[in-house]
Amino acid sequence: MSVINVGQAAVLGVVEGLTEFLPVSSTGHLKITEGLMHIPVDNDAVVGFSAVIQVGAIAAVLLYFFKDIVRIVSAWFRGLFDKNERYHHDYKFAWWVIYATIPIVVVGLAAKPLIEGPLASLWVVAASLIVGSGVMWAADQMGRHKRGEDDTTFKDAMWVGSSQILALLFPGFSRSGATMSTALVLDLDRVAATRLSFFLGIPALTGAGLYELKDALGTGVGAMPLAVGTIVSFVVAYASIAWLLKFVAKHSFNAFVIYRIIIGAVLLGLLGTGVLNA
C-alpha cells in the first residue's frame, strides 16, 4: 500500500507548485503539510516523492523560459565548435550554470544521510524559516538593485549557485530565498535575482528528482500518486512563476519575510504543543 494516496499527492502537488519558486521554502511547506496529514516526513519514499514532484515545477520553468533556454543552449553548442561564439554572454552563462551546480551536487551526495535524517526535523524547518527571513530582509535592504541580468558574471553565478547549499542543509531556509538574497547582496535588481534563481534551479532540482526516483518508486509510493503530484505541481508552478516575476518588478520581498516569520512561529507552536511530531 502506498504511503501517499492520490488525494494527498494532489495536495502536496499544489503546495510544491505554489512554493517551489517563491522564497518561502517548498521543502518546509511540504514537510509541514505532510506532518498535518500524518505522513512520515523522514520516510525514504516520502523524501523521494517530494524530490520527484519538483520535476513538475522544473518542467514549468522549462516551458515558461523556453525561448531563453533555447537561446542559451544554442549559444553554448555554437561556442563548442566556433571560437568566435565564445565571447557571447549566453555561451558564458551556460557554462556558469554548469559550474555553479557542482557545489550543491557535491554537498548533496556527501551529506545525504544528514539531509534525510536529523536535518529533516520540523524543528530545523521552523528555525530556518525564521532565520532565513532575517537574511532575506537584510539582503533586500543592503542590495542597491542596480545591475540587470546582462550584468551577471561568473562570480555572481558561483556565489548564487553555492548558496543553494543553505537550503539543502537547512530545509525551511528556501532555495529561492537563499539564491535571491545572495543575488541581491551582489547588487542585482529583484527581477534579475529572481530569473537567475530560476535558471540555477533547473539542473539542481532536476538532478535531485531523477536521483530520488528509485526511492520513490521502490519503497512505498505508487506510480499514480507520483503522476498526480507531478502534474499538479507543474500546473500550479507555471502560474506561480508568472505571478512572481510581475510581483518582484514592483514590490520588495517584505511580504515574504513577514509570511515566513508567521509560518515559522506557527510551526514552533504546533511542535511545542505536540500537535505536530518533529
Coordinates of C-alpha atoms in Angstrom, one line a residue:
M1 CA 0.0 0.0 0.0
S2 CA 1.3 3.5 -1.0
V3 CA 2.4 5.7 1.9
I4 CA 0.9 8.6 0.0
N5 CA -2.6 8.3 -1.6
V6 CA -3.8 10.2 -4.7
G7 CA -5.6 12.8 -2.7
Q8 CA -2.6 13.6 -0.6
A9 CA -0.4 13.6 -3.7
A10 CA -2.7 16.3 -5.2
V11 CA -2.5 18.4 -2.1
L12 CA 1.3 18.1 -2.0
G13 CA 1.5 18.9 -5.7
V14 CA -0.4 22.2 -5.1
V15 CA 2.0 23.0 -2.2
E16 CA 5.1 22.2 -4.2
G17 CA 3.9 24.2 -7.2
L18 CA 3.0 27.3 -5.1
T19 CA 6.1 27.4 -3.0
E20 CA 9.0 26.0 -5.1
F21 CA 10.0 29.3 -6.6
L22 CA 8.6 31.6 -4.0
P23 CA 11.2 32.5 -1.4
V24 CA 9.2 30.7 1.4
S25 CA 10.7 27.2 1.3
S26 CA 8.9 24.5 -0.6
T27 CA 10.6 21.8 1.5
G28 CA 9.4 23.4 4.7
H29 CA 5.8 23.7 3.4
L30 CA 5.9 20.2 2.2
K31 CA 7.1 18.8 5.5
I32 CA 4.5 20.9 7.4
T33 CA 1.8 19.6 5.1
E34 CA 3.0 16.0 5.4
G35 CA 3.0 16.3 9.1
L36 CA -0.5 17.7 9.2
M37 CA -1.6 14.7 7.0
H38 CA 0.3 12.3 9.3
I39 CA 2.7 11.3 6.5
P40 CA 6.1 10.3 8.0
V41 CA 8.4 13.1 6.8
D42 CA 11.6 11.0 7.2
N43 CA 10.4 8.0 5.2
D44 CA 12.6 7.3 2.2
A45 CA 9.6 7.0 -0.1
V46 CA 8.2 10.4 1.1
V47 CA 11.6 12.1 0.7
G48 CA 11.8 10.6 -2.8
F49 CA 8.3 11.7 -3.6
S50 CA 9.0 15.3 -2.6
A51 CA 12.0 15.4 -4.9
V52 CA 10.3 13.8 -7.8
I53 CA 7.3 16.2 -7.9
Q54 CA 9.8 19.0 -8.0
V55 CA 10.4 17.9 -11.6
G56 CA 6.8 19.1 -12.4
A57 CA 7.8 22.5 -11.1
I58 CA 11.0 22.4 -13.1
A59 CA 9.0 21.5 -16.3
A60 CA 7.0 24.6 -15.7
V61 CA 10.2 26.7 -15.7
L62 CA 11.4 25.0 -18.8
L63 CA 8.2 25.9 -20.6
Y64 CA 7.9 29.4 -19.2
F65 CA 11.5 30.2 -20.2
F66 CA 11.6 28.0 -23.2
K67 CA 12.8 30.8 -25.6
D68 CA 15.5 31.9 -23.2
I69 CA 16.7 28.3 -22.6
V70 CA 16.8 27.6 -26.4
R71 CA 18.8 30.8 -26.9
I72 CA 21.3 30.0 -24.2
V73 CA 21.7 26.3 -25.1
S74 CA 22.1 27.1 -28.8
A75 CA 24.8 29.7 -27.9
W76 CA 26.6 27.0 -25.8
F77 CA 26.6 24.5 -28.6
R78 CA 27.8 27.1 -31.2
G79 CA 30.6 28.1 -28.8
L80 CA 31.8 24.5 -28.5
F81 CA 32.7 24.5 -32.2
D82 CA 33.3 28.1 -33.0
K83 CA 35.7 30.2 -31.0
N84 CA 34.2 33.5 -32.1
E85 CA 30.9 32.5 -30.4
R86 CA 32.6 32.0 -27.1
Y87 CA 32.6 35.8 -26.4
H88 CA 28.8 35.9 -26.3
H89 CA 27.3 36.3 -22.8
D90 CA 24.8 33.4 -23.4
Y91 CA 27.7 31.0 -24.1
K92 CA 29.5 32.0 -20.9
F93 CA 26.2 32.0 -18.9
A94 CA 25.6 28.3 -19.9
W95 CA 29.0 27.3 -18.5
W96 CA 28.4 29.4 -15.4
V97 CA 25.2 27.5 -14.7
I98 CA 27.0 24.2 -15.0
Y99 CA 29.9 25.2 -12.8
A100 CA 27.6 26.8 -10.2
T101 CA 25.7 23.5 -9.9
I102 CA 28.8 21.5 -8.9
P103 CA 28.9 22.7 -5.2
I104 CA 25.3 21.6 -4.4
V105 CA 25.8 18.2 -6.1
V106 CA 29.0 17.5 -4.1
V107 CA 27.4 18.6 -0.8
G108 CA 24.2 16.8 -1.6
L109 CA 25.9 13.5 -2.1
A110 CA 28.3 13.8 0.8
A111 CA 25.6 14.9 3.3
K112 CA 22.7 12.8 2.2
P113 CA 22.4 10.8 5.5
L114 CA 22.2 14.1 7.4
I115 CA 19.8 15.7 5.0
E116 CA 17.4 12.8 5.1
G117 CA 17.9 12.3 8.8
P118 CA 18.5 14.8 11.6
L119 CA 18.2 17.8 9.3
A120 CA 14.8 16.8 8.1
S121 CA 13.3 17.6 11.5
L122 CA 10.5 20.2 11.6
W123 CA 12.4 22.0 14.4
V124 CA 15.1 22.7 11.8
V125 CA 12.4 23.8 9.3
A126 CA 10.9 26.3 11.8
A127 CA 14.2 27.8 12.8
S128 CA 15.4 28.0 9.2
L129 CA 12.2 29.8 8.2
I130 CA 12.7 32.5 10.8
V131 CA 16.5 32.9 10.4
G132 CA 16.1 32.9 6.6
S133 CA 13.6 35.7 6.9
G134 CA 16.2 37.9 8.6
V135 CA 18.7 37.1 5.9
M136 CA 16.3 37.9 3.2
W137 CA 15.2 41.2 4.8
A138 CA 18.8 42.3 5.3
A139 CA 19.8 41.4 1.7
D140 CA 16.9 43.4 0.3
Q141 CA 17.9 46.4 2.4
M142 CA 21.6 46.1 1.6
G143 CA 21.3 45.5 -2.1
R144 CA 21.4 48.5 -4.4
H145 CA 19.4 46.8 -7.1
K146 CA 21.4 48.5 -9.9
R147 CA 22.6 45.5 -12.0
G148 CA 20.4 43.7 -14.6
E149 CA 20.5 40.1 -16.0
D150 CA 23.0 41.1 -18.7
D151 CA 25.4 42.4 -16.0
T152 CA 25.8 39.0 -14.3
T153 CA 29.3 37.5 -14.0
F154 CA 30.9 34.1 -13.3
K155 CA 31.4 35.2 -9.7
D156 CA 27.7 36.1 -9.3
A157 CA 26.7 32.7 -10.6
M158 CA 29.1 30.8 -8.3
W159 CA 28.0 32.7 -5.2
V160 CA 24.3 32.3 -6.0
G161 CA 24.7 28.7 -7.1
S162 CA 26.6 27.8 -3.9
S163 CA 24.0 29.5 -1.7
Q164 CA 21.6 26.7 -2.7
I165 CA 23.6 24.6 -0.2
L166 CA 21.9 26.5 2.7
A167 CA 18.5 25.3 1.7
L168 CA 19.8 21.8 1.1
L169 CA 21.2 21.5 4.6
F170 CA 18.5 23.6 6.3
P171 CA 15.1 22.8 4.9
G172 CA 13.0 25.9 5.6
F173 CA 15.7 28.3 4.6
S174 CA 14.4 28.2 1.0
R175 CA 16.5 27.6 -2.1
S176 CA 14.8 30.5 -3.8
G177 CA 15.2 32.6 -0.7
A178 CA 18.9 31.8 -0.4
T179 CA 19.7 32.4 -4.1
M180 CA 17.6 35.6 -4.4
S181 CA 19.1 37.0 -1.2
T182 CA 22.6 36.3 -2.4
A183 CA 21.9 37.9 -5.7
L184 CA 20.5 41.0 -4.0
V185 CA 23.6 41.3 -1.9
L186 CA 25.6 41.3 -5.1
D187 CA 23.5 44.3 -6.2
L188 CA 21.4 42.6 -8.9
D189 CA 17.9 44.0 -9.2
R190 CA 15.0 41.9 -8.0
V191 CA 13.9 40.7 -11.4
A192 CA 17.5 39.7 -12.4
A193 CA 17.9 38.0 -9.0
T194 CA 14.6 36.0 -9.5
R195 CA 15.4 35.0 -13.0
L196 CA 18.9 33.9 -12.0
S197 CA 17.4 31.8 -9.2
F198 CA 15.2 30.1 -11.8
F199 CA 17.9 29.2 -14.2
L200 CA 20.3 27.9 -11.5
G201 CA 17.4 25.8 -10.0
I202 CA 16.9 23.8 -13.3
P203 CA 19.9 21.4 -13.1
A204 CA 19.9 21.2 -9.3
L205 CA 16.2 20.3 -8.9
T206 CA 16.0 18.1 -12.0
G207 CA 19.0 16.1 -10.9
A208 CA 17.6 15.7 -7.4
G209 CA 14.3 14.5 -8.8
L210 CA 15.9 11.9 -11.1
Y211 CA 18.3 10.8 -8.3
E212 CA 15.4 10.2 -5.9
L213 CA 13.1 8.5 -8.4
K214 CA 14.3 5.0 -7.5
D215 CA 13.4 5.6 -3.8
A216 CA 10.0 7.0 -4.6
L217 CA 9.1 4.1 -6.8
G218 CA 10.8 1.3 -4.9
T219 CA 9.9 2.0 -1.3
G220 CA 6.2 2.8 -1.0
V221 CA 4.9 5.4 -3.4
G222 CA 2.8 4.2 -6.4
A223 CA 3.1 5.5 -9.9
M224 CA -0.4 7.1 -9.8
P225 CA 0.3 9.4 -6.8
L226 CA 3.6 10.3 -8.3
A227 CA 2.0 11.2 -11.6
V228 CA -0.8 13.2 -10.0
G229 CA 1.6 15.1 -7.7
T230 CA 3.9 15.9 -10.6
I231 CA 1.2 17.1 -13.0
V232 CA -0.5 19.3 -10.3
S233 CA 2.9 20.7 -9.4
F234 CA 3.5 21.7 -13.0
V235 CA 0.3 23.5 -13.5
V236 CA 0.4 25.4 -10.2
A237 CA 4.1 26.2 -10.6
Y238 CA 3.6 27.8 -14.0
A239 CA 1.1 30.2 -12.6
S240 CA 3.3 30.9 -9.6
I241 CA 6.3 31.8 -11.9
A242 CA 4.2 34.3 -13.9
W243 CA 2.9 35.9 -10.8
L244 CA 6.3 36.2 -9.0
L245 CA 8.0 37.9 -11.9
K246 CA 5.3 40.5 -12.0
F247 CA 5.3 40.9 -8.3
V248 CA 9.1 41.5 -7.8
A249 CA 9.1 44.0 -10.6
K250 CA 7.2 46.4 -8.4
H251 CA 7.5 45.2 -4.8
S252 CA 10.1 44.4 -2.2
F253 CA 10.4 41.0 -0.5
N254 CA 9.0 42.2 2.8
A255 CA 5.7 40.4 2.3
F256 CA 7.6 37.1 2.0
V257 CA 9.7 37.9 5.1
I258 CA 6.6 38.6 7.2
Y259 CA 4.8 35.4 5.9
R260 CA 7.9 33.3 6.7
I261 CA 8.1 34.6 10.2
I262 CA 4.4 33.9 10.8
I263 CA 4.7 30.3 9.4
G264 CA 7.8 29.6 11.4
A265 CA 6.2 30.9 14.6
V266 CA 3.1 28.8 14.0
L267 CA 5.2 25.7 13.3
L268 CA 7.1 26.2 16.6
G269 CA 3.8 26.5 18.4
L270 CA 2.4 23.3 16.8
L271 CA 5.6 21.4 17.6
G272 CA 5.8 22.8 21.2
T273 CA 2.2 21.8 21.9
G274 CA 2.6 18.3 20.4
V275 CA 0.1 18.9 17.5
L276 CA 2.9 18.0 15.1
N277 CA 5.6 15.5 15.6
A278 CA 9.1 16.7 14.6

